[in-house]
Coordinates of C-alpha atoms in Angstrom, one line a residue:
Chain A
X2 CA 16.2 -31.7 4.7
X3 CA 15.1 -31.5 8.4
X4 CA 14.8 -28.2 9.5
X5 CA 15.3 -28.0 13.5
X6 CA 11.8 -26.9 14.4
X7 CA 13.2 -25.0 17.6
X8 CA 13.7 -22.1 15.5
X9 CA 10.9 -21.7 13.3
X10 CA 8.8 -19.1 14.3
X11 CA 5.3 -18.5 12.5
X12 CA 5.9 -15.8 9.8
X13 CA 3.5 -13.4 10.6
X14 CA 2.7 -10.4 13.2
X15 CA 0.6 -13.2 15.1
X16 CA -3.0 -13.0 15.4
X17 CA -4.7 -13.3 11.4
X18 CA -6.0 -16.5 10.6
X19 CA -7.7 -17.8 7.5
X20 CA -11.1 -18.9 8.1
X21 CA -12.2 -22.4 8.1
X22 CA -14.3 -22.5 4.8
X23 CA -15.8 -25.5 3.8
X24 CA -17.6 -27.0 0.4
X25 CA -20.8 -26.2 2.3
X26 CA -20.0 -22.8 1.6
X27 CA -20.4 -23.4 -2.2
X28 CA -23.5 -25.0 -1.7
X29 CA -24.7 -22.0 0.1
X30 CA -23.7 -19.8 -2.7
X31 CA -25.0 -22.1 -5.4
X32 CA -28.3 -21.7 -3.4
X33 CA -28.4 -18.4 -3.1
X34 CA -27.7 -18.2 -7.3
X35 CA -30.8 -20.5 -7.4
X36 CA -33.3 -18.4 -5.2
X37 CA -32.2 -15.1 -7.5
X38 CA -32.9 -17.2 -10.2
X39 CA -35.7 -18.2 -8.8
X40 CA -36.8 -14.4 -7.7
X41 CA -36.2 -13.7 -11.4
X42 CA -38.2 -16.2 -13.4
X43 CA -41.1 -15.0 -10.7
X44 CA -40.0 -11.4 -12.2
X45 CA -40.5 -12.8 -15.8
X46 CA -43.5 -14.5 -16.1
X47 CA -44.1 -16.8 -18.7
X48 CA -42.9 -17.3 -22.2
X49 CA -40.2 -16.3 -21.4
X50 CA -36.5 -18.4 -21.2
X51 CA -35.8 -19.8 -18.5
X52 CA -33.0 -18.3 -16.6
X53 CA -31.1 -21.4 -15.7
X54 CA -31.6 -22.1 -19.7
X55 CA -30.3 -19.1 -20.2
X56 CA -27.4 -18.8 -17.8
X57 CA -26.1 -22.8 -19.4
X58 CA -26.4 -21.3 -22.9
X59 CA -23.7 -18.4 -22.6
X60 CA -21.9 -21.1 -20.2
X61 CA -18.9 -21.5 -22.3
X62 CA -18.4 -17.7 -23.4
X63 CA -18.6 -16.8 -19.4
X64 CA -16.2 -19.5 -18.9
X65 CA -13.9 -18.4 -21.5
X66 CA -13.8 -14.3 -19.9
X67 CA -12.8 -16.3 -16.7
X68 CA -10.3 -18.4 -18.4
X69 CA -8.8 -15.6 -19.7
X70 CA -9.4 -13.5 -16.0
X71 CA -7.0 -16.4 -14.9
X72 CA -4.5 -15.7 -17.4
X73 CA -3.8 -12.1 -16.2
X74 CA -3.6 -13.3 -12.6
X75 CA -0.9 -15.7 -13.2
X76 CA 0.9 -13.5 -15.8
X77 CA 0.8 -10.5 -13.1
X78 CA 1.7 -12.8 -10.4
X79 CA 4.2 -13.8 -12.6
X80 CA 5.7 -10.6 -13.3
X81 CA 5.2 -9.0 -10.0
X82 CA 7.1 -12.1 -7.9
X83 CA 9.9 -11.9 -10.0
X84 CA 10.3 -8.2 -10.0
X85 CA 9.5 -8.2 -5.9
X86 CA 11.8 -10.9 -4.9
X87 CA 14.8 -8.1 -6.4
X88 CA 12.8 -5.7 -4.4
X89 CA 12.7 -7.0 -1.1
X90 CA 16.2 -7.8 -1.6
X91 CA 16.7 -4.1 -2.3
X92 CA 14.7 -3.8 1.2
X93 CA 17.4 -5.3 3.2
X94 CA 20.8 -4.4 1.4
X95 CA 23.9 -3.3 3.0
X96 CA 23.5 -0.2 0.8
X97 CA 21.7 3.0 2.2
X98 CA 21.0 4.4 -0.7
X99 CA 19.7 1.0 -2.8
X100 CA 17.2 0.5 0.8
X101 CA 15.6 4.2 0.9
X102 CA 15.0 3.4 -3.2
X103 CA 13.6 0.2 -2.6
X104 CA 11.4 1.2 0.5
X105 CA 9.8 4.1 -1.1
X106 CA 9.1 2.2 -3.9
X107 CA 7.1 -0.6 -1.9
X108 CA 5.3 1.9 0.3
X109 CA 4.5 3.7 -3.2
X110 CA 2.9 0.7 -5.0
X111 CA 1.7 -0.6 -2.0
X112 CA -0.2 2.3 -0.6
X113 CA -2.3 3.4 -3.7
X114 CA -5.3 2.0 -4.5
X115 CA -5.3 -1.3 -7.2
X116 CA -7.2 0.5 -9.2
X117 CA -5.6 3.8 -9.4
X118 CA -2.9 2.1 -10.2
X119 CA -4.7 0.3 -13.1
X120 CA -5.8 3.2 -14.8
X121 CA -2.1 4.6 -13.8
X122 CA -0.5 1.5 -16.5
X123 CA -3.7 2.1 -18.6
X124 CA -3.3 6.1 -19.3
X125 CA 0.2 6.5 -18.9
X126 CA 1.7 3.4 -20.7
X127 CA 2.1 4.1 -24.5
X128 CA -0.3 1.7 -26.9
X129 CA 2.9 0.7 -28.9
X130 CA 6.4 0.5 -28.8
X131 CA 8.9 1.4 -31.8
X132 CA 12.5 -0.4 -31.7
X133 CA 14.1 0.9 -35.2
X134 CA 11.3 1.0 -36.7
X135 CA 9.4 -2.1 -35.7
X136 CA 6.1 -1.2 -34.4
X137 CA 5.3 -3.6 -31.4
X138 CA 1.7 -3.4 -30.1
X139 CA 1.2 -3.0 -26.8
X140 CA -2.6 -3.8 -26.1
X141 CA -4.6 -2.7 -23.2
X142 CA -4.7 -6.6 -21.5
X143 CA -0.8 -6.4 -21.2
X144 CA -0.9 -2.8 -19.4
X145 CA -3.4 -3.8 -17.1
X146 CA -1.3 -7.0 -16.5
X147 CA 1.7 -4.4 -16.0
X148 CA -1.0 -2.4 -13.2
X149 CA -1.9 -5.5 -11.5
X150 CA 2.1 -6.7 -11.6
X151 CA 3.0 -3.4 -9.3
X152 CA 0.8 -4.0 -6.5
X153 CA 1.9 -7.9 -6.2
X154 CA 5.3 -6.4 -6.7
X155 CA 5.5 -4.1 -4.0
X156 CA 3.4 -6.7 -1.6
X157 CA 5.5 -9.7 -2.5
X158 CA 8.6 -7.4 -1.4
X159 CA 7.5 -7.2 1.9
X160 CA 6.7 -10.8 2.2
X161 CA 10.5 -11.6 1.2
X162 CA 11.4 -8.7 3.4
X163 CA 9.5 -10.5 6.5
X164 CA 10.4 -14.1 6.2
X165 CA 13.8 -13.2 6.0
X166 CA 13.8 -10.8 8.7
X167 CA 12.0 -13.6 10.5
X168 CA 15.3 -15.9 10.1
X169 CA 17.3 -15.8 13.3
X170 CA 20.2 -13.5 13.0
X171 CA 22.6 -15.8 14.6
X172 CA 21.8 -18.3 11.2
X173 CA 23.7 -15.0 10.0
X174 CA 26.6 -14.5 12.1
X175 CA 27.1 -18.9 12.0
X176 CA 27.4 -18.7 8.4
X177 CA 29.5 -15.8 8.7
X178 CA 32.4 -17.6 11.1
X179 CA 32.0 -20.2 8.5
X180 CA 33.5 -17.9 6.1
X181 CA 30.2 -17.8 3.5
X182 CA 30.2 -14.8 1.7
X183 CA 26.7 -12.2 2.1
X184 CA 25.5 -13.8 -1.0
X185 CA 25.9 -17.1 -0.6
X186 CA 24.7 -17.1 2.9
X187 CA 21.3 -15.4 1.1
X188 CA 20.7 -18.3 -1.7
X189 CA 22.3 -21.3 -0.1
X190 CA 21.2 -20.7 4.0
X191 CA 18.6 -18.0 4.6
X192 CA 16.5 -18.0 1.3
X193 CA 15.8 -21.8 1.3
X194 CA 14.4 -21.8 4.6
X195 CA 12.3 -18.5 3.7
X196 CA 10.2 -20.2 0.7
X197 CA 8.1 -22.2 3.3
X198 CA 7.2 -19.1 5.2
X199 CA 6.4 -16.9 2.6
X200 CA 4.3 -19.6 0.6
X201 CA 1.2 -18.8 2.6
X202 CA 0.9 -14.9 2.7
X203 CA 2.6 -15.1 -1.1
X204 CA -1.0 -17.7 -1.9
X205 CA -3.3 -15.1 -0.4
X206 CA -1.9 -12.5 -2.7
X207 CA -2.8 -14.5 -5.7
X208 CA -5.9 -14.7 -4.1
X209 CA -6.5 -11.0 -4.1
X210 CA -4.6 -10.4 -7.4
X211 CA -7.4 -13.0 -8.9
X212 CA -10.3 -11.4 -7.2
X213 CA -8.9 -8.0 -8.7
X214 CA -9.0 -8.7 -11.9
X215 CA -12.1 -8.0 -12.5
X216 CA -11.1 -4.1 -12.4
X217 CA -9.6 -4.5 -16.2
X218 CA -13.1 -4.2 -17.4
X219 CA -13.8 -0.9 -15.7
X220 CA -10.7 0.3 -17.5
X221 CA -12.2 -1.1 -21.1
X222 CA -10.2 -4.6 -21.1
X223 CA -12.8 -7.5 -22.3
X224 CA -13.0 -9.8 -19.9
X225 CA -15.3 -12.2 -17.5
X226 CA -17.2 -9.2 -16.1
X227 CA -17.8 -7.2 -19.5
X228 CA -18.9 -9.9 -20.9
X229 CA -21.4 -10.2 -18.0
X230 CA -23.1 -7.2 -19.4
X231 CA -22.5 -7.9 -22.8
X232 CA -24.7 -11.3 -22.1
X233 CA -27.2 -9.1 -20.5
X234 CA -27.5 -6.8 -23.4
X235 CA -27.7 -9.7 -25.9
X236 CA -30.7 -11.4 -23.6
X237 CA -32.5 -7.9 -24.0
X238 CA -31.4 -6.2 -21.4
X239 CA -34.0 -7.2 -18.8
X240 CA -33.2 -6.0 -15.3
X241 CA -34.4 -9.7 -13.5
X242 CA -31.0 -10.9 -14.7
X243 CA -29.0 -8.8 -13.7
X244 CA -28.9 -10.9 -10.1
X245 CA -28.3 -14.2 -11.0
X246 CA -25.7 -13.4 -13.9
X247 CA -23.3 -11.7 -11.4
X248 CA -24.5 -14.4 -9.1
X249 CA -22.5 -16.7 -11.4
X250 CA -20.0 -14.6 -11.8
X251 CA -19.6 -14.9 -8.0
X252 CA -19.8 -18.1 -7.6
X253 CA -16.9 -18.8 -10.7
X254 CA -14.4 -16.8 -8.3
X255 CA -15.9 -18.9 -5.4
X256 CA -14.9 -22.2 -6.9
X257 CA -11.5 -21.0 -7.9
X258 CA -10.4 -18.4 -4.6
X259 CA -12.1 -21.2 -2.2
X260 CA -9.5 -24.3 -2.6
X261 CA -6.7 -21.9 -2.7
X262 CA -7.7 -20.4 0.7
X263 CA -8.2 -23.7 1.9
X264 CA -4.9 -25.2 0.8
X265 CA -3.0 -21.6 2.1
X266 CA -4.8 -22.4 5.4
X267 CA -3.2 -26.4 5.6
X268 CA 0.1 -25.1 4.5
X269 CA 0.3 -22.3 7.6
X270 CA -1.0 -25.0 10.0
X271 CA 1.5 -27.2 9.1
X272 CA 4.2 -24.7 9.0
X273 CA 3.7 -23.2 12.0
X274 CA 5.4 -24.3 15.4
X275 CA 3.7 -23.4 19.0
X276 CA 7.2 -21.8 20.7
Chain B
X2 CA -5.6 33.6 -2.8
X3 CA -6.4 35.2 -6.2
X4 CA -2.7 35.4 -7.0
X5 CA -2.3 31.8 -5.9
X6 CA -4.4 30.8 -8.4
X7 CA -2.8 33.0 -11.2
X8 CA 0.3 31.3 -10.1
X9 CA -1.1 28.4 -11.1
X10 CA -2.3 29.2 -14.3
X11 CA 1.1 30.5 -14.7
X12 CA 2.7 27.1 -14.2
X13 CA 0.2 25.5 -16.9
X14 CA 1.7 28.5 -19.7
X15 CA 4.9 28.0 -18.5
X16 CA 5.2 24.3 -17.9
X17 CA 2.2 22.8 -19.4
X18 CA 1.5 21.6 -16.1
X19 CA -2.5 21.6 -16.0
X20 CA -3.9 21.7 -12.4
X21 CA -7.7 22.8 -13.0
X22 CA -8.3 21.9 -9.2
X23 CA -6.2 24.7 -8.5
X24 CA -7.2 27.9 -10.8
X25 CA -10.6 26.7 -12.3
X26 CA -13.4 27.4 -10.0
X27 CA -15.5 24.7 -11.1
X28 CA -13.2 22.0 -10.8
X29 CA -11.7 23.2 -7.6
X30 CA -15.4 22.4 -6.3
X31 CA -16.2 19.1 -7.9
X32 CA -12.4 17.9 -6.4
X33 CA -13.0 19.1 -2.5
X34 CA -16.7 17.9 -3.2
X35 CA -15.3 14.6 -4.3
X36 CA -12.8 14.4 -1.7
X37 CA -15.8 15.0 1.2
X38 CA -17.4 12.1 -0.7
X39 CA -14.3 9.7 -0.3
X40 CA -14.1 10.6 3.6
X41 CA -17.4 10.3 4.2
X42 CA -17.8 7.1 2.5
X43 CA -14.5 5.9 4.6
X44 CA -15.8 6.8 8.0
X45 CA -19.7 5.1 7.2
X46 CA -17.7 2.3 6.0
X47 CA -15.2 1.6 8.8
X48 CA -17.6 2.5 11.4
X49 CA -20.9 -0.1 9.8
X50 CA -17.8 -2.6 9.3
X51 CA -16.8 -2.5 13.0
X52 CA -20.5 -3.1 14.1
X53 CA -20.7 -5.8 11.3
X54 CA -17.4 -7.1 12.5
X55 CA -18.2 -7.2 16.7
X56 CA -21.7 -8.7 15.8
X57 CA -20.5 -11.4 13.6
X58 CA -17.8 -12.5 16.0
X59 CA -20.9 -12.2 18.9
X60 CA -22.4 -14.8 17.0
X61 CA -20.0 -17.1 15.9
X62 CA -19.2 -17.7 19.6
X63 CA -22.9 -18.5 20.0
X64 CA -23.9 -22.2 20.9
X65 CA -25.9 -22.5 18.3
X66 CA -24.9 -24.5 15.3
X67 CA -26.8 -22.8 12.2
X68 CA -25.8 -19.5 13.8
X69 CA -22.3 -20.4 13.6
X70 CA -22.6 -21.7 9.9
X71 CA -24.5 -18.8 9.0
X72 CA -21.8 -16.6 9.8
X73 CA -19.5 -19.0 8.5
X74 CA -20.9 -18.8 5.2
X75 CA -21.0 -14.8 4.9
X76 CA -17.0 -14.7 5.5
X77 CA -16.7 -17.3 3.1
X78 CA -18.8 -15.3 0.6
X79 CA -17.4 -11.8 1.4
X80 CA -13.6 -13.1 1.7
X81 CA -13.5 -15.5 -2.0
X82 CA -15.4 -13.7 -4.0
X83 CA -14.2 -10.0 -6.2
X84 CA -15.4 -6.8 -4.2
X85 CA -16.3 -5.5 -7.4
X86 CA -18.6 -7.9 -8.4
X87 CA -20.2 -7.9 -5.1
X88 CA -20.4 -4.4 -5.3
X89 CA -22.4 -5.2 -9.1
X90 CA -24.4 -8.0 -8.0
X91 CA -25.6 -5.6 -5.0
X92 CA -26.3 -2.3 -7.4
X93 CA -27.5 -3.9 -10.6
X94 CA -28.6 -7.2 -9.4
X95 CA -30.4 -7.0 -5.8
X96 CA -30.8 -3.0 -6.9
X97 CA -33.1 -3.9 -10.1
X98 CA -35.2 -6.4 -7.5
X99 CA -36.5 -3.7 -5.5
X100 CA -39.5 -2.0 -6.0
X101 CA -39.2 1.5 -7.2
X102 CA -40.9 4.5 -5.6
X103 CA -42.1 7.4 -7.1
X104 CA -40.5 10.9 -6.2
X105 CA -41.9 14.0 -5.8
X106 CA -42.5 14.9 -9.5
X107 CA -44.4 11.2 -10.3
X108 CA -40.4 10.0 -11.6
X109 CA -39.8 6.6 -10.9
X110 CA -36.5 6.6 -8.6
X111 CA -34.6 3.3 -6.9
X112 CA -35.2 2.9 -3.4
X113 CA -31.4 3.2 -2.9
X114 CA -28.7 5.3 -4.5
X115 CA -25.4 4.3 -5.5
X116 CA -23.6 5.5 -2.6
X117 CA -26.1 3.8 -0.4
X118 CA -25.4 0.4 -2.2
X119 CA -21.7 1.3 -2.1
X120 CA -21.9 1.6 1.7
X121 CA -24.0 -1.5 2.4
X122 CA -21.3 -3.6 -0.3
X123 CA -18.2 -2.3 0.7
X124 CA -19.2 -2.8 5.0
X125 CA -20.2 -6.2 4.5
X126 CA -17.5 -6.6 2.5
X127 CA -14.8 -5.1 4.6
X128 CA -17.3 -6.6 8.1
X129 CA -16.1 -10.1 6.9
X130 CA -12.4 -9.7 7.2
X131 CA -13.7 -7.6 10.5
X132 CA -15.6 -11.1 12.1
X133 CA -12.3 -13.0 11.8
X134 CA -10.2 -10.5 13.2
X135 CA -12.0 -9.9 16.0
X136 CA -12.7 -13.6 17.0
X137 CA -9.3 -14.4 16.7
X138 CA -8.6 -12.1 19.0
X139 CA -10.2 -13.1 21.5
X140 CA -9.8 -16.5 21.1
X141 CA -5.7 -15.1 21.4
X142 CA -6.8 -14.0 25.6
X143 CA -5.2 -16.9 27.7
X144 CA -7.7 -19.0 29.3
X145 CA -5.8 -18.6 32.1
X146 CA -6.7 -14.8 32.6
X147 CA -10.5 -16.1 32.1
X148 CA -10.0 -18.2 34.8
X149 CA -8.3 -15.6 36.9
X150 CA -11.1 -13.2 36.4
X151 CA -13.3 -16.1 37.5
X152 CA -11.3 -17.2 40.3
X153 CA -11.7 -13.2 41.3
X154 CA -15.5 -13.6 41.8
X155 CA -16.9 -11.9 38.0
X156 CA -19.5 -13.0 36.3
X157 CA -19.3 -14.7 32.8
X158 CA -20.3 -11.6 31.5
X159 CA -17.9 -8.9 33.7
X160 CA -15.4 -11.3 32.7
X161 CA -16.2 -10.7 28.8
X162 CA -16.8 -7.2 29.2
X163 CA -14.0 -6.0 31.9
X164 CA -11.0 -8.7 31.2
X165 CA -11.7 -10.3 27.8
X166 CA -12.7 -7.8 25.2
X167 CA -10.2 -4.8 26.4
X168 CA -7.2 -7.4 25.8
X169 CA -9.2 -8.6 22.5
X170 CA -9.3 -5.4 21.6
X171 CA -5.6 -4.8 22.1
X172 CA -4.4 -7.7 20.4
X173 CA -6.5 -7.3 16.6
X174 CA -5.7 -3.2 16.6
X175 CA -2.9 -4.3 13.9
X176 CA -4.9 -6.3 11.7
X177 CA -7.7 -4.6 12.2
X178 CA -5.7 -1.7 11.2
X179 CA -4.8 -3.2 7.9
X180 CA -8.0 -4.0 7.3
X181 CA -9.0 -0.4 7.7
X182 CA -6.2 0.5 5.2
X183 CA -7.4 -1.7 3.0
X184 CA -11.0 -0.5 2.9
X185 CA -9.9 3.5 2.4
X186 CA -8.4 1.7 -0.6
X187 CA -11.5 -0.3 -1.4
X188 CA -13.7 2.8 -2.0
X189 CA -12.5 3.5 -5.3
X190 CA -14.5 1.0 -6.5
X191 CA -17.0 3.0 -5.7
X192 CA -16.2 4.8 -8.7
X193 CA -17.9 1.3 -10.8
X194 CA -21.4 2.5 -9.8
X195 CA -21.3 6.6 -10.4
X196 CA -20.8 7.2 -6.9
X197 CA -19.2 10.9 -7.4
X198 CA -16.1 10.5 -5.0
X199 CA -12.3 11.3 -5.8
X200 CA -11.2 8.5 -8.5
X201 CA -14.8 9.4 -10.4
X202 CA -14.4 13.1 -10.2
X203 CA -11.0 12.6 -11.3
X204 CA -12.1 10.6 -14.3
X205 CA -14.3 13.8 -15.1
X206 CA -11.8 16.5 -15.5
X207 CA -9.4 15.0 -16.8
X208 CA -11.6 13.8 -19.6
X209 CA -12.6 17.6 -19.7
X210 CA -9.5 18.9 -19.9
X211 CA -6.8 15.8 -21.3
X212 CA -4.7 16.5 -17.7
X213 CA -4.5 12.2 -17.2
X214 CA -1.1 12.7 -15.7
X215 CA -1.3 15.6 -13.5
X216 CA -4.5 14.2 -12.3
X217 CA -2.8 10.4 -11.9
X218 CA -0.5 12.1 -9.5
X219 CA -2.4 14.0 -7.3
X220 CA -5.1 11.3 -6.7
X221 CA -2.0 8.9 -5.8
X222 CA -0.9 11.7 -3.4
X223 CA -4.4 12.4 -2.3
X224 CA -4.7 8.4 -1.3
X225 CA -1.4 8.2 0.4
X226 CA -2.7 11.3 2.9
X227 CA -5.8 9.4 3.4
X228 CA -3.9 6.4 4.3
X229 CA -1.5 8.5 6.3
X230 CA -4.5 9.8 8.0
X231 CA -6.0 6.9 8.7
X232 CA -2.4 4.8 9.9
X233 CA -1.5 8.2 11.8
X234 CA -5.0 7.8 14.1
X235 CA -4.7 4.3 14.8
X236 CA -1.0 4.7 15.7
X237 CA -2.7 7.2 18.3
X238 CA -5.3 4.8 19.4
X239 CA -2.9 2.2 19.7
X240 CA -1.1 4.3 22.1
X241 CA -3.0 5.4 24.0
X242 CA -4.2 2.1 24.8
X243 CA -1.2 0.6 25.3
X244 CA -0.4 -1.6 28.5
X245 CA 2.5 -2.7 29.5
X246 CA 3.1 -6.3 28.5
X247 CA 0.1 -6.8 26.1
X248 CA 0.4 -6.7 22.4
X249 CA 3.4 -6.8 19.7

């Protein structure tokens, strides 16, 4: 489908660009991991394993906290597009009283902190669930999932709300003389043209919802970063390591946030048309 | 005020409804204590990010190529990497790297507390986003205003510093905004590395005295004035430096 570029407008207020990372910029970081590794085997002395040796045996348990890290992103991203796609919806429908319901929830969830939020799923979510007498468990991964899902929810309603908003109205009033009904207009003529604009803001979210994952394990869910400290216990504890093992755990989020950034940043340039 | 208390612990015999930052002395001074925390670490943070944020995008307009890089490479880092974990490496990693000093009674003490490394994490963190916002601002003023100003007989420099920056300026306040938003929200993870603000004393009495609920809600509210507080100014500043034409 060609889409008349005349009336495309960028999605966006205007001025926020993604920066212009490079690979470079992993090789910077990986540097940087080396000279703390380097600034702790100094720290060590001899007789004493080497921290790189170190680091590559617990490789595939760190990996495997990550792994999982991505899991809760995509199963909160997941949850929290589906549910804010209704929302935003919500945000623009005919009915005053469905709008004002809608809008205070987005400003709610999208106003508090991430991770008051978190403990808000952690604390006040129940640990199981009882349908006629089946006991399901509800364990604390899936409510944190649930306290990441609001956020995206709230922010992903807002993105929907936007693009659309961003559609001409005469689009509107065209398909209205052409005797479409509200909703079909909405699926078959404003929403189609609406995924391409909100693909880049809706990719940086995923990005942040990624990088905030690493909140479960203050709330006491077992992932990359508690079993950063768990590897650090299990080494003995010694404070020299503390530097390059979050190092790592850096540059793990580097390596996985950097392409998508990169990728978000090609999609807006093409998208976008100079008017 | 004595009776305003009582009604409180009133509403806890009646209702079940437990505010202890209301009636109970000591928890009424640990909240406004940590509340003073949370603003204080808010206004260090936004003001260190803004300086961060106008030097970085100084120097990523420099001619130089390794400066350019440099700065290059600390968005990168800042931007793609978890806050928290910056906020760990910074504490536990860089913090255990230091040399210790000796306090007054021959203890052994870090060189810098908690809140200390919370500022210096969460202002480079929230500097980053700062850098980009600003450059793109002023890479948004026209060339053909530059030229104007140039045409007008100013000097490279009265150009940056009477026509350039004050419509740079204009032009980021939103996103600068949202970044400033974003980082009244960022402090809670503050509450990772003991620093005694409003999510950590929260965690505190309501492990003292089981109120997770009561205490869920009013840090929610608590947030949502800060925000407010924080939208409400720069709404004022973007006001009152409003000029006809310029900006959104």
């Amino acid at each position: 489908m060609k889409v008349l570029p005349v009336i495309l407008r960028p999605a966006g207020p205007g001025p926020w660009r993604a920066p212009a990372i490079t690979p470079r910029h992993g090789v910077l970081l990986a540097l940087a991991l080396l000279l703390s590794v380097g600034a702790a085997q100094a720290a060590t002395g001899d007789g004493v394993l080497s921290v790189l040796a170190t680091l590559w045996r617990w490789t595939p348990l760190l990996l495997e906290g990550f792994v999982f890290n991505i899991a809760i992103s995509l199963i909160a991203m997941a949850m929290g597009t589906a549910a804010g796609v209704m929302l935003g919806l919500g945000l623009i429908a005919p009915n005053r009283a469905v709008r004002g319901v809608a809008w205070f929830l987005t400003q709610f969830f999208r106003n508090a902190p991430w991770l008051v939020l978190l403990f808000f799923a952690m604390f006040l979510l129940p640990f199981e669930f009882r349908f006629w007498g089946i006991v399901v468990p509800f364990p604390g991964w899936i409510k944190a999932t649930i306290g990441f899902a609001l956020p995206v929810m709230a922010n992903t309603a807002e993105i929907v709300r936007g693009a659309i908003q961003s559609i001409p109205f005469g689009q509107w009033e065209a398909a209205e003389s052409l005797a479409f009904s509200r909703r079909r207009t909405l699926w078959t003529i404003i929403l189609p043209q609406c995924v391409k604009r909100m693909l880049p803001p809706w990719m940086n979210l995923y990005s942040l919802v990624t990088m905030a994952t690493v909140l479960a394990s203050v709330v006491g869910v077992t992932e990359m970063l508690t079993l950063v400290s768990e590897v650090h216990a299990a080494e003995g504890g010694r404070p020299e390591l503390l530097a390059p093992l979050y190092g790592y755990a850096l540059l793990c989020f580097f390596l996985y946030c950097y392409p998508i950034g990169r990728l978000t940043l090609r999609l807006e340039r093409r998208f976008q048309v100079r008017i | 005020m004595e009776a305003f208390y009582e009604w409180f612990r009133w509403l806890y015999e009646a209702t079940g409804i437990n505010l202890t930052i209301v009636y109970d002395e000591f928890d009424r001074k640990r909240m406004i204590s940590g509340f003073w925390t949370t603003v204080w670490l808010c206004l260090v943070c936004i003001a260190l990010s803004i300086v961060i944020g106008v030097v970085g995008a100084w120097l990523q307009g420099s001619r130089l190529k390794w400066t350019r890089r440099g700065v290059q490479g600390f968005i990168a880092l800042f931007r793609d990497t978890p806050p928290l974990v910056q906020i760990y490496f910074f504490y536990f990693g860089l913090g255990a790297l230091l040399p210790r000093i000796e306090n007054a009674y021959g203890i052994p003490e870090p060189v810098l507390t908690s809140m200390q490394w919370a500022i210096i994490s969460l202002s480079l963190f929230a500097g980053a986003f700062n850098v980009e916002i600003f450059r793109s601002g002023i890479e948004a003023v026209p060339k053909a205003t530059v030229e104007a100003a140039e045409a007008l007989g100013y000097s490279r420099l009265g150009a940056y510093v009477h026509v350039v920056l004050p419509l740079a300026v204009r032009i980021c306040l939103p996103a600068l905004n949202n970044n400033i938003v974003n980082l009244v929200k960022t402090t809670t993870l503050a509450y990772a590395i003991a620093v005694p603000e409003m999510l950590y004393v929260s965690k505190q009495i309501w492990s003292d005295a089981t109120n997770v609920p009561e205490m869920m809600t009013f840090l929610l509210l608590a947030y949502f004035f800060l925000v407010g507080c924080v939208v409400w100014a720069m709404a004022r500043v973007e006001r009152a430096l409003k000029v006809p034409g310029i900006g959104l």
